[in-house]
Amino acid sequence: MTEASNTPAAAARPLTPRQRARTRTVADIVRLGRKHLATHGAAALSLRAVARDLGVVSSAVYRYVESRDELLTLLLIDAFGELGDAVDAAVGEVSEDDHAGRFMALGRAVRAWALREPASYALLFGSPVPGYNAPAERTTGPGTRVIVGLIGILDAASRAGQLAVLPGSAELAPTLAADLHAIRSEFGLAIPEELVARGVLVWSSLFGAVSFEVFNQYGSDTFKAPEELFDHHLAVLASVAGLQVAAS
């Protein structure tokens, strides 16, 4: 790579017609892949079937996406990005001083996206696809956007003096304390280790509550207003994290 290609002007250079065509084709493959994902499930995903719907021979699709695993990776990145965008947009509508409100917005946005895109949610947080291992170097960044956003909300609340350790906190085992300290150092957090541990509980519980609803684990007739149950869960989780949610 030449020195000129590293300049801002080079980075901003418009795509060539061939590059634009390739981008559109890959976007069409991802769109059709998501359609097949919803219809047939991740394990049955087939590039040949996608090529058929695209109206080309399978060898043409392989020039853009080399394997089923590559298509799964593209679908993961696409879905993680869409979820992250939905969460960022919802949180961004709430005042930065309203930490509990931003937490509630984050949780509701995760639920709303998951109910709207159950097949993509299942790909991200359901059973692993047999024989597929997501490449961490490509999926970790997109896949951690929500938890990084959650950490940011809790850390901002802590720095503002609005995050409290509740009484009855369990003593942290040495190895766990070291792991939590490493997380604090990695993200430059002001939150003490105990609240980092609670944040992990909140994170896993949030997605557990969403998964129960998306995968119909409660049963179809158990709760007539599942959104009210979810909001109650969110308020409880906010309290666990050390936030105080005003009664609605």
Short mmCIF file of C-alpha atoms in Angstrom, two decimals:
data_model
loop_
_atom_site.label_atom_id
_atom_site.label_comp_id
_atom_site.label_asym_id
_atom_site.label_seq_id
_atom_site.Cartn_x
_atom_site.Cartn_y
_atom_site.Cartn_z
CA MET A 1 0.00 0.00 0.00
CA THR A 2 1.40 3.36 -0.96
CA GLU A 3 1.66 6.33 1.37
CA ALA A 4 -0.90 8.24 -0.71
CA SER A 5 -3.52 5.55 -0.18
CA ASN A 6 -3.37 6.20 3.58
CA THR A 7 -4.34 9.87 3.29
CA PRO A 8 -7.81 11.12 4.29
CA ALA A 9 -8.49 12.09 0.68
CA ALA A 10 -7.77 8.53 -0.43
CA ALA A 11 -10.00 7.13 2.31
CA ALA A 12 -12.87 9.37 1.18
CA ARG A 13 -12.48 8.47 -2.51
CA PRO A 14 -15.86 7.36 -3.93
CA LEU A 15 -16.36 3.71 -4.81
CA THR A 16 -15.86 2.60 -8.36
CA PRO A 17 -18.89 1.24 -10.29
CA ARG A 18 -17.56 -2.29 -9.79
CA GLN A 19 -17.18 -1.73 -6.04
CA ARG A 20 -20.70 -0.30 -5.81
CA ALA A 21 -22.08 -3.27 -7.72
CA ARG A 22 -20.26 -5.67 -5.40
CA THR A 23 -21.61 -3.85 -2.33
CA ARG A 24 -25.17 -4.05 -3.67
CA THR A 25 -24.81 -7.74 -4.49
CA VAL A 26 -23.46 -8.60 -1.04
CA ALA A 27 -26.33 -6.59 0.51
CA ASP A 28 -28.82 -8.58 -1.61
CA ILE A 29 -27.22 -11.85 -0.50
CA VAL A 30 -27.48 -10.81 3.16
CA ARG A 31 -31.10 -9.72 2.67
CA LEU A 32 -32.02 -13.06 1.09
CA GLY A 33 -29.97 -14.88 3.71
CA ARG A 34 -32.06 -13.27 6.45
CA LYS A 35 -35.22 -14.31 4.60
CA HIS A 36 -34.02 -17.90 4.40
CA LEU A 37 -32.93 -17.74 8.03
CA ALA A 38 -36.48 -16.84 9.06
CA THR A 39 -38.00 -19.54 6.85
CA HIS A 40 -35.61 -22.47 7.25
CA GLY A 41 -33.40 -21.72 10.27
CA ALA A 42 -29.66 -21.25 10.52
CA ALA A 43 -28.72 -24.93 10.30
CA ALA A 44 -30.48 -25.28 6.92
CA LEU A 45 -29.02 -22.10 5.41
CA SER A 46 -27.86 -22.76 1.85
CA LEU A 47 -25.89 -20.55 -0.52
CA ARG A 48 -27.33 -22.49 -3.45
CA ALA A 49 -30.85 -21.58 -2.35
CA VAL A 50 -29.82 -17.94 -1.94
CA ALA A 51 -28.31 -17.98 -5.43
CA ARG A 52 -31.55 -19.41 -6.81
CA ASP A 53 -33.56 -16.56 -5.28
CA LEU A 54 -30.99 -14.06 -6.51
CA GLY A 55 -31.45 -15.42 -10.02
CA VAL A 56 -27.84 -16.48 -10.57
CA VAL A 57 -25.91 -19.73 -10.63
CA SER A 58 -24.36 -20.77 -7.34
CA SER A 59 -20.82 -20.29 -8.65
CA ALA A 60 -21.60 -16.58 -9.11
CA VAL A 61 -22.61 -16.19 -5.46
CA TYR A 62 -19.40 -17.88 -4.32
CA ARG A 63 -17.46 -15.01 -5.88
CA TYR A 64 -19.00 -12.72 -3.25
CA VAL A 65 -19.57 -15.07 -0.30
CA GLU A 66 -17.24 -18.03 -0.29
CA SER A 67 -19.14 -20.40 2.02
CA ARG A 68 -22.15 -20.95 4.21
CA ASP A 69 -20.02 -20.04 7.23
CA GLU A 70 -19.10 -16.73 5.62
CA LEU A 71 -22.80 -16.04 5.02
CA LEU A 72 -23.54 -16.83 8.67
CA THR A 73 -20.80 -14.42 9.71
CA LEU A 74 -22.27 -11.68 7.50
CA LEU A 75 -25.72 -12.34 8.97
CA LEU A 76 -24.32 -12.14 12.50
CA ILE A 77 -22.57 -8.85 11.82
CA ASP A 78 -25.66 -7.45 10.10
CA ALA A 79 -28.00 -8.47 12.94
CA PHE A 80 -25.66 -7.29 15.70
CA GLY A 81 -25.33 -3.98 13.89
CA GLU A 82 -29.09 -3.58 13.50
CA LEU A 83 -29.66 -4.40 17.18
CA GLY A 84 -26.91 -2.01 18.24
CA ASP A 85 -28.36 0.77 16.08
CA ALA A 86 -31.84 0.24 17.56
CA VAL A 87 -30.47 0.37 21.11
CA ASP A 88 -28.32 3.43 20.44
CA ALA A 89 -31.26 5.28 18.90
CA ALA A 90 -33.56 4.49 21.84
CA VAL A 91 -30.99 5.41 24.49
CA GLY A 92 -30.09 8.57 22.61
CA GLU A 93 -33.64 9.87 23.00
CA VAL A 94 -33.29 9.95 26.81
CA SER A 95 -31.44 12.69 28.69
CA GLU A 96 -27.86 11.80 29.62
CA ASP A 97 -28.68 12.69 33.23
CA ASP A 98 -31.51 10.13 33.39
CA HIS A 99 -29.41 7.00 33.88
CA ALA A 100 -32.33 4.81 34.95
CA GLY A 101 -34.38 6.04 31.99
CA ARG A 102 -31.55 5.21 29.60
CA PHE A 103 -31.27 1.74 31.14
CA MET A 104 -35.00 1.17 30.66
CA ALA A 105 -34.77 2.43 27.06
CA LEU A 106 -31.91 0.02 26.36
CA GLY A 107 -33.84 -2.96 27.69
CA ARG A 108 -37.05 -2.07 25.85
CA ALA A 109 -35.15 -1.59 22.60
CA VAL A 110 -33.56 -5.04 22.90
CA ARG A 111 -36.99 -6.59 23.48
CA ALA A 112 -38.67 -4.68 20.65
CA TRP A 113 -35.98 -5.66 18.14
CA ALA A 114 -35.99 -9.29 19.26
CA LEU A 115 -39.77 -9.58 18.88
CA ARG A 116 -39.58 -7.90 15.47
CA GLU A 117 -36.66 -10.07 14.27
CA PRO A 118 -37.00 -13.40 16.12
CA ALA A 119 -34.97 -15.40 13.58
CA SER A 120 -32.04 -12.99 13.73
CA TYR A 121 -32.30 -12.88 17.54
CA ALA A 122 -32.20 -16.69 17.60
CA LEU A 123 -29.07 -16.64 15.44
CA LEU A 124 -27.38 -14.26 17.90
CA PHE A 125 -28.59 -15.67 21.22
CA GLY A 126 -30.15 -19.06 20.52
CA SER A 127 -28.57 -22.48 20.09
CA PRO A 128 -25.18 -22.55 18.33
CA VAL A 129 -25.25 -23.55 14.67
CA PRO A 130 -23.68 -27.03 14.36
CA GLY A 131 -20.23 -26.89 12.79
CA TYR A 132 -19.99 -23.09 12.80
CA ASN A 133 -17.56 -21.04 14.87
CA ALA A 134 -17.97 -17.27 14.60
CA PRO A 135 -14.65 -15.49 13.93
CA ALA A 136 -14.04 -13.44 17.06
CA GLU A 137 -11.97 -10.83 15.24
CA ARG A 138 -15.00 -9.90 13.12
CA THR A 139 -17.94 -10.49 15.47
CA THR A 140 -16.75 -9.43 18.93
CA GLY A 141 -16.96 -5.69 18.22
CA PRO A 142 -20.49 -5.76 16.77
CA GLY A 143 -21.57 -8.38 19.29
CA THR A 144 -20.57 -6.36 22.37
CA ARG A 145 -22.22 -3.06 21.44
CA VAL A 146 -25.20 -3.57 23.76
CA ILE A 147 -23.19 -4.66 26.79
CA VAL A 148 -20.71 -1.82 26.22
CA GLY A 149 -23.70 0.55 26.11
CA LEU A 150 -25.05 -0.93 29.33
CA ILE A 151 -21.66 -0.60 31.01
CA GLY A 152 -21.51 3.02 29.88
CA ILE A 153 -24.88 3.81 31.45
CA LEU A 154 -23.91 2.24 34.77
CA ASP A 155 -20.48 3.86 34.78
CA ALA A 156 -21.97 7.30 34.06
CA ALA A 157 -24.42 6.79 36.93
CA SER A 158 -21.57 5.78 39.23
CA ARG A 159 -19.52 8.85 38.32
CA ALA A 160 -22.59 11.02 38.99
CA GLY A 161 -23.03 9.44 42.44
CA GLN A 162 -26.30 7.78 41.42
CA LEU A 163 -25.30 4.14 41.64
CA ALA A 164 -25.49 2.50 45.05
CA VAL A 165 -24.27 -0.81 46.42
CA LEU A 166 -27.28 -2.38 48.08
CA PRO A 167 -27.01 -3.99 51.53
CA GLY A 168 -26.42 -7.70 51.70
CA SER A 169 -23.78 -7.88 48.98
CA ALA A 170 -21.94 -11.20 48.91
CA GLU A 171 -18.20 -11.24 49.44
CA LEU A 172 -16.30 -11.74 46.19
CA ALA A 173 -14.06 -14.79 45.85
CA PRO A 174 -10.42 -13.88 45.02
CA THR A 175 -10.43 -15.20 41.44
CA LEU A 176 -13.75 -13.55 40.66
CA ALA A 177 -12.57 -10.28 42.18
CA ALA A 178 -9.49 -10.41 39.94
CA ASP A 179 -11.63 -11.04 36.86
CA LEU A 180 -13.91 -8.14 37.73
CA HIS A 181 -10.93 -5.89 38.37
CA ALA A 182 -9.60 -6.79 34.91
CA ILE A 183 -12.94 -5.75 33.38
CA ARG A 184 -12.81 -2.45 35.29
CA SER A 185 -9.31 -1.80 34.01
CA GLU A 186 -10.12 -2.75 30.41
CA PHE A 187 -13.02 -0.30 30.21
CA GLY A 188 -11.64 2.33 32.60
CA LEU A 189 -14.67 2.03 34.89
CA ALA A 190 -15.38 3.91 38.08
CA ILE A 191 -17.75 1.15 39.21
CA PRO A 192 -16.48 -1.01 42.10
CA GLU A 193 -16.06 -4.75 41.50
CA GLU A 194 -19.30 -5.61 43.29
CA LEU A 195 -21.31 -3.44 40.93
CA VAL A 196 -19.49 -4.86 37.92
CA ALA A 197 -20.64 -8.30 39.09
CA ARG A 198 -24.18 -7.01 39.44
CA GLY A 199 -23.94 -5.53 35.95
CA VAL A 200 -23.06 -8.96 34.57
CA LEU A 201 -26.12 -10.39 36.35
CA VAL A 202 -28.30 -7.64 34.89
CA TRP A 203 -26.92 -8.25 31.40
CA SER A 204 -27.55 -12.01 31.48
CA SER A 205 -30.97 -11.57 33.11
CA LEU A 206 -32.06 -8.97 30.54
CA PHE A 207 -31.36 -11.32 27.66
CA GLY A 208 -32.81 -14.24 29.59
CA ALA A 209 -36.11 -12.38 29.98
CA VAL A 210 -36.11 -11.46 26.28
CA SER A 211 -35.30 -15.05 25.27
CA PHE A 212 -38.12 -16.46 27.40
CA GLU A 213 -40.58 -14.24 25.56
CA VAL A 214 -39.16 -14.65 22.05
CA PHE A 215 -39.00 -18.43 22.37
CA ASN A 216 -42.41 -18.61 24.09
CA GLN A 217 -41.05 -20.24 27.24
CA TYR A 218 -43.76 -18.71 29.42
CA GLY A 219 -46.54 -20.33 27.43
CA SER A 220 -48.95 -18.47 25.18
CA ASP A 221 -51.68 -17.81 27.79
CA THR A 222 -49.69 -17.19 30.98
CA PHE A 223 -49.32 -13.40 30.73
CA LYS A 224 -51.90 -11.23 29.01
CA ALA A 225 -49.60 -8.17 29.08
CA PRO A 226 -46.03 -9.47 28.62
CA GLU A 227 -44.71 -5.94 28.13
CA GLU A 228 -45.83 -5.11 31.68
CA LEU A 229 -44.01 -8.16 33.02
CA PHE A 230 -40.90 -7.13 31.10
CA ASP A 231 -41.02 -3.57 32.42
CA HIS A 232 -41.36 -4.95 35.95
CA HIS A 233 -38.31 -7.14 35.34
CA LEU A 234 -36.38 -4.15 34.02
CA ALA A 235 -37.23 -2.09 37.10
CA VAL A 236 -36.06 -4.93 39.36
CA LEU A 237 -32.85 -5.32 37.34
CA ALA A 238 -32.20 -1.58 37.55
CA SER A 239 -32.46 -1.84 41.33
CA VAL A 240 -30.08 -4.81 41.31
CA ALA A 241 -27.61 -2.74 39.32
CA GLY A 242 -27.88 0.09 41.86
CA LEU A 243 -30.15 2.42 39.87
CA GLN A 244 -33.41 3.85 41.14
CA VAL A 245 -36.36 3.78 38.73
CA ALA A 246 -39.23 6.15 39.43
CA ALA A 247 -42.62 4.46 39.71
CA SER A 248 -44.64 4.84 36.53
#
